[in-house]
Coordinates of C-alpha atoms and ligand atoms in Angstrom, one line a residue:
M1 CA 116.7 98.3 84.1
A2 CA 119.5 101.2 84.9
S3 CA 118.0 105.0 86.1
L4 CA 119.6 107.1 82.9
S5 CA 119.9 110.4 85.4
F6 CA 122.9 111.7 83.7
P7 CA 124.2 113.9 81.0
V8 CA 123.5 112.9 77.5
A9 CA 125.6 114.7 74.6
S10 CA 122.8 115.4 71.8
M11 CA 124.1 114.5 68.1
T12 CA 122.4 117.4 67.2
E13 CA 124.1 121.0 65.5
G14 CA 126.4 123.4 67.4
C15 CA 127.1 119.6 69.5
E16 CA 126.5 121.1 73.0
S17 CA 125.3 118.7 75.7
R18 CA 121.8 119.1 77.1
W19 CA 120.3 117.1 79.4
V20 CA 118.2 114.3 77.9
E21 CA 114.6 113.6 79.9
P22 CA 115.6 110.0 81.7
G23 CA 114.4 106.8 81.1
P24 CA 111.5 105.2 83.2
A25 CA 114.0 105.0 87.2
R26 CA 113.9 101.2 87.8
A27 CA 112.4 100.1 90.5
P28 CA 112.5 100.5 94.6
R29 CA 114.0 97.9 96.2
I30 CA 111.1 96.9 99.4
S31 CA 112.6 94.8 101.7
Y32 CA 111.9 93.6 105.6
R33 CA 114.1 94.1 107.4
L34 CA 115.5 93.2 111.4
N35 CA 117.4 96.6 111.2
D36 CA 116.4 99.7 113.2
A37 CA 115.6 102.3 111.8
A38 CA 118.2 104.8 112.1
A39 CA 120.9 102.2 110.6
L40 CA 118.4 102.0 107.8
L41 CA 118.2 105.6 107.8
A42 CA 121.7 106.4 107.5
E43 CA 121.6 104.1 104.1
P44 CA 122.5 105.6 100.8
G45 CA 119.4 105.6 98.9
T46 CA 116.7 105.3 101.9
L47 CA 113.5 106.4 101.2
A48 CA 111.4 104.9 103.8
V49 CA 111.1 102.9 106.7
F50 CA 107.9 101.3 107.9
G51 CA 108.0 99.7 111.3
F52 CA 104.7 97.8 112.7
G53 CA 101.8 98.8 115.6
H54 CA 104.4 99.1 118.6
A55 CA 108.0 99.6 116.6
A56 CA 110.2 100.2 119.3
S57 CA 111.8 103.6 117.8
D58 CA 110.5 107.0 116.6
P59 CA 113.1 108.5 114.7
D60 CA 111.9 112.3 114.2
D61 CA 112.1 111.2 110.4
P62 CA 110.3 112.7 107.4
R63 CA 110.5 109.4 106.0
W64 CA 109.9 107.0 108.8
L65 CA 106.7 106.2 109.0
R66 CA 105.4 103.4 112.1
V67 CA 102.0 101.4 110.4
P68 CA 99.3 100.9 113.1
L69 CA 99.0 97.9 112.6
E70 CA 100.8 94.9 114.4
A71 CA 103.2 92.4 113.5
L72 CA 102.5 88.7 114.0
D73 CA 105.3 87.4 113.6
A74 CA 108.9 88.0 116.6
P75 CA 111.2 89.8 116.0
A76 CA 109.3 91.9 113.7
P77 CA 111.2 92.9 110.4
L78 CA 111.1 97.2 109.2
E79 CA 110.5 97.3 105.7
A80 CA 113.3 99.6 103.5
W81 CA 112.5 101.3 100.4
Q82 CA 115.4 102.0 98.8
V83 CA 116.4 103.6 95.1
D84 CA 118.8 104.5 93.2
D85 CA 119.7 108.7 93.7
A86 CA 120.1 111.0 97.0
V87 CA 117.4 110.5 98.8
Q88 CA 115.3 114.7 99.9
H89 CA 112.5 115.4 102.0
G90 CA 110.6 117.4 103.7
R91 CA 106.8 117.8 106.1
D92 CA 103.9 119.8 104.3
G93 CA 101.4 119.9 107.6
A94 CA 99.6 116.9 107.9
L95 CA 102.4 116.1 105.1
R96 CA 105.3 113.9 104.8
W97 CA 107.1 113.1 102.3
S98 CA 110.9 112.2 100.5
A99 CA 112.4 112.1 97.2
G100 CA 115.2 110.3 95.1
G101 CA 115.7 108.7 91.5
G102 CA 113.0 109.2 90.5
W103 CA 110.4 108.1 93.3
L104 CA 108.2 110.4 95.6
F105 CA 107.0 108.9 98.6
A106 CA 104.0 110.9 100.3
A107 CA 102.0 110.2 103.0
V108 CA 98.9 111.7 105.3
E109 CA 98.0 111.1 108.5
L110 CA 94.8 112.6 110.2
D111 CA 92.3 112.9 113.1
E112 CA 89.0 112.7 111.9
R113 CA 87.3 114.3 114.6
E114 CA 89.3 117.2 112.9
H115 CA 87.8 116.5 109.8
G116 CA 84.2 115.8 110.6
G117 CA 84.5 112.0 110.4
P118 CA 86.1 109.3 107.9
A119 CA 84.8 110.3 105.2
G120 CA 85.8 114.0 105.9
A121 CA 89.4 112.5 106.6
A122 CA 89.6 110.7 103.0
R123 CA 88.1 113.5 101.5
E124 CA 90.5 115.7 103.0
A125 CA 93.4 113.0 103.5
Y126 CA 93.6 112.9 99.4
A127 CA 92.8 116.7 99.0
Q128 CA 95.7 116.9 100.5
L129 CA 97.7 114.0 98.4
R130 CA 96.5 115.2 95.3
D131 CA 97.7 119.0 95.6
F132 CA 100.8 118.3 97.3
I133 CA 101.4 115.9 94.1
R134 CA 99.9 117.8 91.2
G135 CA 103.1 120.3 92.3
R136 CA 105.9 117.9 91.8
A137 CA 107.5 115.9 89.1
E138 CA 107.4 111.7 90.5
H139 CA 102.3 113.5 89.8
R140 CA 101.6 109.3 88.9
V141 CA 100.3 107.1 91.4
L142 CA 101.0 104.1 91.3
R143 CA 100.7 103.2 94.2
I144 CA 98.5 103.3 97.4
W145 CA 98.0 102.1 100.9
N146 CA 94.9 102.7 103.3
Y147 CA 94.6 102.7 107.5
Q148 CA 91.5 103.5 108.8
A149 CA 90.8 102.4 112.9
A150 CA 87.1 100.3 112.5
I151 CA 87.7 99.8 109.8
N152 CA 83.4 97.3 109.8
A153 CA 81.8 99.3 112.1
G154 CA 78.6 100.2 111.3
H155 CA 76.4 98.8 108.5
G156 CA 75.6 99.1 105.3
D157 CA 76.1 102.2 103.4
A158 CA 77.3 103.2 107.2
E159 CA 79.8 101.4 108.0
R160 CA 83.1 102.7 107.7
Y161 CA 85.1 101.1 105.0
K162 CA 82.2 102.8 102.9
L163 CA 82.5 106.3 103.8
F164 CA 86.5 105.9 103.6
C165 CA 85.3 105.1 100.4
D166 CA 82.7 108.0 99.6
G167 CA 85.1 110.5 101.3
R168 CA 87.9 108.9 99.3
A169 CA 86.3 109.8 95.5
E170 CA 85.8 113.5 96.6
G171 CA 88.4 114.1 97.8
C172 CA 90.0 112.9 94.5
G173 CA 87.2 114.8 92.0
D174 CA 88.4 114.1 88.7
W175 CA 92.8 112.8 90.0
F176 CA 92.6 109.0 88.8
A177 CA 90.3 109.5 85.5
D178 CA 92.9 108.2 83.1
G179 CA 93.1 105.0 86.0
Y180 CA 93.1 104.2 89.5
P181 CA 96.8 102.9 91.3
A182 CA 96.9 100.0 92.3
A183 CA 95.0 100.2 96.3
T184 CA 95.5 98.6 99.6
A185 CA 93.0 99.8 102.5
I186 CA 92.4 97.2 105.5
G187 CA 90.8 98.6 109.6
H188 CA 94.7 99.1 112.2
H189 CA 94.2 99.1 116.0
G190 CA 95.7 101.2 117.0
D191 CA 94.6 105.1 117.5
P192 CA 90.8 105.2 116.9
H193 CA 91.0 108.3 115.2
L194 CA 94.5 107.3 113.0
L195 CA 93.4 107.3 109.4
Q196 CA 97.0 106.8 107.7
I197 CA 97.3 107.2 103.6
Y198 CA 100.9 106.5 102.7
L199 CA 101.8 105.7 98.0
L200 CA 104.8 105.8 95.8
A201 CA 104.8 108.1 92.7
G202 CA 107.2 108.4 89.5
P203 CA 107.1 110.8 86.8
H204 CA 105.9 108.3 84.8
A205 CA 102.3 106.1 84.3
G206 CA 102.7 102.5 85.2
T207 CA 100.2 100.0 83.3
A208 CA 97.6 99.1 85.6
V209 CA 97.1 95.8 85.7
E210 CA 93.3 93.8 86.1
N211 CA 92.1 90.4 87.5
P212 CA 90.3 88.4 84.7
R213 CA 88.8 86.4 88.2
Q214 CA 87.7 89.6 89.5
V215 CA 85.4 92.3 88.4
S216 CA 87.3 95.6 88.9
A217 CA 86.8 97.4 92.2
W218 CA 85.2 100.7 90.1
R219 CA 83.0 98.6 88.2
Y220 CA 81.9 97.2 91.5
P221 CA 77.7 96.4 91.8
R222 CA 75.6 99.7 94.1
Q223 CA 74.7 96.0 97.1
Y224 CA 78.9 96.9 97.8
G225 CA 78.3 100.5 98.9
R226 CA 76.8 104.3 97.3
T227 CA 80.9 104.0 95.9
S228 CA 82.6 102.0 94.7
P229 CA 86.5 101.7 95.2
G230 CA 88.4 102.9 93.1
F231 CA 91.8 101.4 93.1
A232 CA 93.0 98.8 90.2
R233 CA 94.6 95.1 91.5
A234 CA 97.9 95.1 90.7
M235 CA 100.9 97.8 88.9
T236 CA 102.9 97.2 86.6
L237 CA 105.9 100.2 87.4
P238 CA 107.0 102.4 84.4
A239 CA 110.2 100.4 83.8
G240 CA 108.4 97.0 83.0
D241 CA 110.7 96.1 86.2
A242 CA 107.9 95.5 89.4
L243 CA 104.1 94.4 89.4
A244 CA 103.2 96.7 92.2
I245 CA 100.5 94.6 94.0
S246 CA 96.9 95.4 95.4
G247 CA 95.0 94.6 98.5
T248 CA 93.8 91.0 97.5
A249 CA 90.7 89.1 98.9
A250 CA 88.9 86.3 98.6
V251 CA 87.5 88.0 96.2
V252 CA 85.8 85.9 92.8
G253 CA 83.3 87.5 90.4
H254 CA 82.2 89.9 93.2
A255 CA 81.4 88.0 95.6
S256 CA 83.7 87.2 98.5
A257 CA 83.7 83.1 98.8
H258 CA 84.5 80.4 101.2
E259 CA 83.1 82.7 104.5
G260 CA 84.3 81.2 107.3
D261 CA 87.1 78.9 106.2
L262 CA 90.3 80.7 106.3
A263 CA 92.7 77.8 104.7
A264 CA 90.0 77.9 101.3
Q265 CA 89.7 81.9 102.0
L266 CA 93.4 81.9 101.2
Q267 CA 93.8 79.4 99.0
E268 CA 91.6 81.6 97.1
I269 CA 93.7 84.8 96.9
L270 CA 96.5 82.0 96.2
V271 CA 95.2 81.8 92.5
N272 CA 94.2 85.6 92.4
L273 CA 98.1 86.7 92.5
E274 CA 98.4 84.1 89.5
A275 CA 95.8 85.2 87.8
L276 CA 97.2 88.4 87.4
L277 CA 100.6 87.5 87.1
A278 CA 99.4 85.6 83.8
S279 CA 97.3 88.8 83.5
A280 CA 100.8 91.4 83.6
G281 CA 102.8 88.7 82.6
M282 CA 104.8 88.3 85.0
P283 CA 106.9 84.7 85.4
A284 CA 104.4 82.7 87.2
G285 CA 105.0 82.5 91.2
F286 CA 106.7 84.2 93.4
D287 CA 110.9 84.5 95.3
T288 CA 113.2 85.3 97.3
H289 CA 112.3 89.0 96.2
A290 CA 109.0 89.4 96.3
P291 CA 108.1 91.2 100.2
L292 CA 104.3 90.6 100.6
K293 CA 102.2 91.4 103.2
A294 CA 99.4 89.2 104.6
Y295 CA 97.1 91.3 106.4
V296 CA 95.0 88.6 109.2
R297 CA 91.8 89.6 110.7
H298 CA 92.5 87.6 114.4
P299 CA 95.6 87.0 115.9
A300 CA 94.7 83.8 116.4
D301 CA 95.2 82.7 112.7
A302 CA 98.6 84.1 112.5
P303 CA 100.0 80.7 113.3
R304 CA 97.5 79.1 110.8
V305 CA 98.7 81.5 108.1
R306 CA 102.4 81.2 107.9
E307 CA 102.1 77.6 108.0
L308 CA 99.9 77.4 104.9
L309 CA 101.8 80.2 103.1
Q310 CA 105.7 78.4 103.9
Q311 CA 103.6 75.4 102.1
R312 CA 102.8 77.1 99.5
L313 CA 105.8 79.9 99.1
P314 CA 108.1 78.8 100.6
G315 CA 111.3 80.7 101.3
V316 CA 108.9 84.6 100.2
P317 CA 109.5 87.0 102.5
V318 CA 105.5 87.7 104.5
L319 CA 105.6 89.9 107.0
L320 CA 102.6 88.8 108.6
L321 CA 100.3 92.1 110.4
Q322 CA 97.0 92.4 112.3
G323 CA 94.2 93.8 110.2
D324 CA 91.2 93.8 109.4
V325 CA 89.7 93.7 105.5
C326 CA 86.8 95.8 105.0
R327 CA 84.5 92.8 104.1
S328 CA 83.6 91.4 107.5
E329 CA 83.4 87.7 106.1
L330 CA 87.4 87.9 105.2
L331 CA 89.7 86.8 106.9
V332 CA 92.9 86.5 105.0
E333 CA 93.9 89.9 102.8
L334 CA 98.1 89.7 100.3
D335 CA 99.4 92.4 98.3
G336 CA 103.1 93.4 97.4
W337 CA 105.7 93.6 95.0
R338 CA 106.5 90.5 92.8
Y339 CA 110.0 91.6 90.1
A340 CA 110.0 90.7 87.0
Ligands
3EB401 C1 88.5 93.7 97.6 O1 88.9 93.1 96.4 C2 89.2 93.5 98.5 O2 89.3 99.9 98.6 O3 91.9 100.8 98.5 C3 91.7 94.9 98.7 C4 92.5 96.5 97.8 C5 89.8 95.6 98.5 C6 92.1 98.1 98.2 C7 90.4 100.2 98.4 C8 89.8 96.9 99.2 C9 90.1 98.3 98.4 O4 87.4 94.4 97.0 C10 89.5 95.3 99.8

């Protein structure tokens, strides 16, 4: 669906033209590209460009984000988000943002030591994002990515991921009282104090999608932590033309499945993804326009993950990244996009 961003003459008395509230914008185009960052940033409509791990360049542009997850593919592509209009961008303390064509990218990077640890950093990051977005036309958050160091360190309620969940909920307050965005939370092996969070927002609400095979994350029982993780399993973008798929692991009901069995976990994830597509009313299967990411805990598992995904999802662009699923028994997680 094309976005309407031109003045439409109204047919009311006087026949003066007026601005008509545009409908939901076409989904951003998300792609993996082997260009260099500067070339991608120079393309019209580039909202954000992501490099993974030790990316070669580091341009000084608020739309550029170095994600602290090592790519397990060589050469590693960059990820580009592109929209149908001119893009503005800026910085606001630890936050950087860009906006155009009815979409907003925002990212926050904090040093946990400056905020009293993992819970304090999550609280502060979400509070900063919330305060920034409150003043924007694009105030509906549709999709969030959270990358935390040493996510599985610590035990029980003191596991770092669980502290992140506590702080996230505090920083959000009632921000998502109307419904959670889709999300990913993955452990990185970069700067051990870095919490990185980025998001996609727009002026219109999307439609949250749950997976009938899985208990909704916000209803997880107490055994998974004091604070249930606040995210939807997927989000249909407002124009209905794309599905943003949250981090999807081998979770059935609320339990982790196939502990220690990489291939079985991957198979369960693919069943979960098909269930999500059906639940969202999207066509079954993935295609060459559906960029996915596979977060792999053990780099030694990458060839097997690549091989299994090439068999099961031939032609689908999948970026393999080293990342730790937030439950230590889970070896792999997928997220990504499905276009209608
Ligand atoms: C799960 O299904 C896996 O805390 O934001 C997936 C996606 C997971 C997002 C989050 C956690 C989050 O529970 C973990």
